[in-house]
């Protein structure tokens, strides 16, 4: 039996989602009829996801052997920032409410990270950041822009400096787990 915290159907029945879910279901019904009758597919509703995971960059300052994104790291693939911002604005117009800056590399390495977070906040989006924590100064710089429902998660994966260095092989060889953890209270003090 599914625990109540995993009641995904209840999440879809939230009043704020009703219109989106109903439009999607109408479209799926129209799509099935069109395909059964050999007609062209109808246009899907002009909706966006409620939340997206966004890989801002493929750049990373670690060389973890276990990285799920190993094949794309540091490949110089990059977004055209104007196109990215325009796409985000379109998705906001269509119902986007939150962006999780995650994966594909270390998001704080993105050259305009702080400005991009502030752009997202100016659009009244909930923002989350999943970081390896190596650039606490960048997270500290943007902490004041975050709101109570926003969050920052450090993906540390180690309990000692030795294990941290062995697992993550940071480019800056002197970087320690202790140094990363020292930034956490400073960031929290900037914006509890």
CSV table of C-alpha atoms in Angstrom, one decimal:
chain,number,residue,atom,x,y,z
A,1,UNK,CA,0.0,0.0,0.0
A,2,UNK,CA,1.2,3.5,-0.9
A,3,UNK,CA,2.0,5.8,2.0
A,4,UNK,CA,-0.1,9.0,2.1
A,5,UNK,CA,3.0,11.2,1.4
A,6,UNK,CA,3.2,9.3,-1.9
A,7,UNK,CA,-0.4,10.1,-3.0
A,8,UNK,CA,0.4,11.4,-6.4
A,9,UNK,CA,-3.2,11.5,-7.5
A,10,UNK,CA,-3.9,13.9,-4.7
A,11,UNK,CA,-1.1,16.2,-6.0
A,12,UNK,CA,-2.9,16.2,-9.4
A,13,UNK,CA,-6.2,17.2,-7.7
A,14,UNK,CA,-4.8,20.4,-6.2
A,15,UNK,CA,-7.2,23.2,-7.1
A,16,UNK,CA,-4.4,25.2,-8.6
A,17,UNK,CA,-3.6,22.4,-11.1
A,18,UNK,CA,-7.2,21.6,-12.1
A,19,UNK,CA,-7.3,23.7,-15.2
A,20,UNK,CA,-4.0,22.4,-16.4
A,21,UNK,CA,-4.9,18.7,-15.8
A,22,UNK,CA,-8.3,19.1,-17.5
A,23,UNK,CA,-6.8,20.8,-20.5
A,24,UNK,CA,-4.2,18.0,-20.8
A,25,UNK,CA,-6.9,15.3,-20.5
A,26,UNK,CA,-9.1,17.0,-23.1
A,27,UNK,CA,-6.1,17.1,-25.5
A,28,UNK,CA,-5.2,13.4,-24.9
A,29,UNK,CA,-8.9,12.5,-25.7
A,30,UNK,CA,-8.8,14.6,-28.9
A,31,UNK,CA,-5.4,13.1,-29.8
A,32,UNK,CA,-6.8,9.5,-29.4
A,33,UNK,CA,-9.8,10.4,-31.6
A,34,UNK,CA,-7.7,12.1,-34.3
A,35,UNK,CA,-5.3,9.2,-34.5
A,36,UNK,CA,-8.2,6.6,-34.6
A,37,UNK,CA,-9.7,8.6,-37.4
A,38,UNK,CA,-6.5,9.1,-39.3
A,39,UNK,CA,-6.5,12.9,-38.8
A,40,UNK,CA,-3.4,15.0,-37.9
A,41,UNK,CA,-2.6,15.3,-34.3
A,42,UNK,CA,-4.2,18.3,-32.6
A,43,UNK,CA,-1.9,20.9,-31.1
A,44,UNK,CA,-1.1,20.2,-27.4
A,45,UNK,CA,-2.3,22.8,-24.8
A,46,UNK,CA,0.0,25.8,-24.5
A,47,UNK,CA,1.2,24.7,-21.1
A,48,UNK,CA,4.6,24.3,-19.4
A,49,UNK,CA,5.7,22.0,-16.7
A,50,UNK,CA,5.1,23.3,-13.2
A,51,UNK,CA,8.7,22.7,-12.3
A,52,UNK,CA,11.8,22.0,-14.3
A,53,UNK,CA,15.3,20.7,-13.6
A,54,UNK,CA,17.7,23.0,-15.5
A,55,UNK,CA,21.3,22.0,-16.2
A,56,UNK,CA,22.9,25.5,-16.6
A,57,UNK,CA,26.3,24.1,-17.6
A,58,UNK,CA,28.3,21.0,-18.4
A,59,UNK,CA,31.3,22.5,-16.6
A,60,UNK,CA,32.4,20.8,-13.4
A,61,UNK,CA,35.3,21.4,-11.0
A,62,UNK,CA,35.2,17.7,-9.8
A,63,UNK,CA,36.3,14.6,-11.6
A,64,UNK,CA,34.1,12.0,-9.8
A,65,UNK,CA,34.5,8.5,-11.3
A,66,UNK,CA,30.9,7.7,-10.4
A,67,UNK,CA,29.4,10.8,-12.1
A,68,UNK,CA,26.2,10.0,-14.0
A,69,UNK,CA,27.0,12.9,-16.4
A,70,UNK,CA,30.6,11.9,-17.0
A,71,UNK,CA,30.2,11.7,-20.8
A,72,UNK,CA,29.0,15.3,-21.1
A,73,UNK,CA,31.1,17.0,-18.5
A,74,UNK,CA,33.3,19.9,-19.7
A,75,UNK,CA,32.2,19.4,-23.3
A,76,UNK,CA,31.6,23.1,-23.9
A,77,UNK,CA,28.0,22.5,-24.7
A,78,UNK,CA,26.2,25.7,-23.6
A,79,UNK,CA,22.9,27.5,-23.7
A,80,UNK,CA,22.4,30.6,-25.7
A,81,UNK,CA,21.5,32.8,-22.7
A,82,UNK,CA,19.0,35.0,-24.6
A,83,UNK,CA,17.2,31.9,-25.9
A,84,UNK,CA,17.3,30.3,-22.5
A,85,UNK,CA,15.8,33.4,-20.8
A,86,UNK,CA,13.2,33.7,-23.5
A,87,UNK,CA,12.2,30.0,-23.1
A,88,UNK,CA,11.9,30.5,-19.3
A,89,UNK,CA,9.6,33.5,-19.8
A,90,UNK,CA,7.4,31.6,-22.2
A,91,UNK,CA,7.2,28.7,-19.7
A,92,UNK,CA,6.3,31.2,-16.9
A,93,UNK,CA,3.5,32.5,-19.1
A,94,UNK,CA,2.3,28.9,-19.5
A,95,UNK,CA,2.4,27.9,-15.9
A,96,UNK,CA,6.0,27.3,-14.8
A,97,UNK,CA,6.4,27.9,-11.1
A,98,UNK,CA,9.8,26.6,-10.1
A,99,UNK,CA,13.3,25.9,-11.4
A,100,UNK,CA,15.8,23.5,-9.9
A,101,UNK,CA,19.3,24.4,-11.0
A,102,UNK,CA,21.0,21.0,-11.0
A,103,UNK,CA,23.3,18.5,-12.6
A,104,UNK,CA,25.1,18.3,-15.9
A,105,UNK,CA,28.0,20.0,-14.2
A,106,UNK,CA,28.3,22.4,-11.2
A,107,UNK,CA,25.6,25.1,-11.6
A,108,UNK,CA,27.6,27.8,-9.8
A,109,UNK,CA,30.3,27.6,-12.5
A,110,UNK,CA,27.8,29.1,-15.0
A,111,UNK,CA,29.4,32.5,-15.8
A,112,UNK,CA,26.2,34.4,-15.0
A,113,UNK,CA,24.9,32.2,-12.2
A,114,UNK,CA,24.0,35.0,-9.7
A,115,UNK,CA,22.4,37.1,-12.4
A,116,UNK,CA,20.4,34.1,-13.7
A,117,UNK,CA,19.1,33.3,-10.2
A,118,UNK,CA,18.0,36.9,-9.8
A,119,UNK,CA,16.3,36.8,-13.2
A,120,UNK,CA,14.4,33.7,-12.1
A,121,UNK,CA,13.4,35.4,-8.9
A,122,UNK,CA,12.3,38.5,-10.8
A,123,UNK,CA,9.9,36.2,-12.6
A,124,UNK,CA,8.5,35.2,-9.2
A,125,UNK,CA,9.7,31.6,-9.6
A,126,UNK,CA,10.6,29.3,-6.7
A,127,UNK,CA,14.3,28.5,-7.1
A,128,UNK,CA,16.3,25.6,-5.9
A,129,UNK,CA,20.0,24.9,-6.3
A,130,UNK,CA,21.8,21.5,-6.1
A,131,UNK,CA,25.5,22.3,-5.7
A,132,UNK,CA,28.6,20.4,-4.9
A,133,UNK,CA,29.3,23.2,-2.5
A,134,UNK,CA,32.7,24.0,-3.8
A,135,UNK,CA,31.8,27.6,-4.6
A,136,UNK,CA,30.3,28.8,-1.4
A,137,UNK,CA,31.2,32.4,-2.3
A,138,UNK,CA,28.9,32.3,-5.3
A,139,UNK,CA,26.1,30.8,-3.2
A,140,UNK,CA,26.7,33.4,-0.5
A,141,UNK,CA,26.5,36.1,-3.2
A,142,UNK,CA,23.0,35.0,-4.3
A,143,UNK,CA,21.6,34.0,-0.9
A,144,UNK,CA,19.9,37.4,-0.4
A,145,UNK,CA,17.7,36.8,-3.5
A,146,UNK,CA,16.2,33.6,-2.2
A,147,UNK,CA,12.7,33.4,-0.6
A,148,UNK,CA,11.4,31.2,2.2
A,149,UNK,CA,10.3,28.4,-0.1
A,150,UNK,CA,13.6,28.4,-2.1
A,151,UNK,CA,16.4,26.1,-1.1
A,152,UNK,CA,20.0,25.1,-1.6
A,153,UNK,CA,21.2,21.5,-1.3
A,154,UNK,CA,24.8,20.5,-1.1
A,155,UNK,CA,25.6,17.1,-2.6
A,156,UNK,CA,28.5,16.1,-0.4
A,157,UNK,CA,28.5,12.3,-0.4
A,158,UNK,CA,31.4,11.9,2.0
A,159,UNK,CA,32.0,11.9,5.8
A,160,UNK,CA,35.7,12.9,5.9
A,161,UNK,CA,38.1,15.0,4.0
A,162,UNK,CA,40.0,12.0,2.8
A,163,UNK,CA,37.0,10.2,1.5
A,164,UNK,CA,35.7,13.5,-0.1
A,165,UNK,CA,39.0,14.0,-2.0
A,166,UNK,CA,39.2,10.3,-3.1
A,167,UNK,CA,35.6,10.3,-4.3
A,168,UNK,CA,35.4,13.7,-6.0
A,169,UNK,CA,38.9,14.5,-7.0
A,170,UNK,CA,38.4,18.3,-6.9
A,171,UNK,CA,40.3,20.3,-9.5
A,172,UNK,CA,41.4,22.6,-6.7
A,173,UNK,CA,43.4,19.9,-4.8
A,174,UNK,CA,43.4,21.9,-1.5
A,175,UNK,CA,39.6,22.0,-1.3
A,176,UNK,CA,38.3,20.1,1.7
A,177,UNK,CA,34.9,18.9,2.9
A,178,UNK,CA,35.5,21.0,6.0
A,179,UNK,CA,36.0,24.1,3.9
A,180,UNK,CA,32.7,23.5,2.0
A,181,UNK,CA,30.9,23.0,5.3
A,182,UNK,CA,32.3,26.2,6.7
A,183,UNK,CA,30.3,28.2,4.1
A,184,UNK,CA,26.9,26.7,5.2
A,185,UNK,CA,26.4,28.9,8.3
A,186,UNK,CA,27.7,32.0,6.5
A,187,UNK,CA,25.1,31.4,3.7
A,188,UNK,CA,22.4,30.7,6.2
A,189,UNK,CA,23.4,33.9,8.2
A,190,UNK,CA,23.0,35.9,5.0
A,191,UNK,CA,19.5,34.6,4.5
A,192,UNK,CA,18.0,32.2,7.1
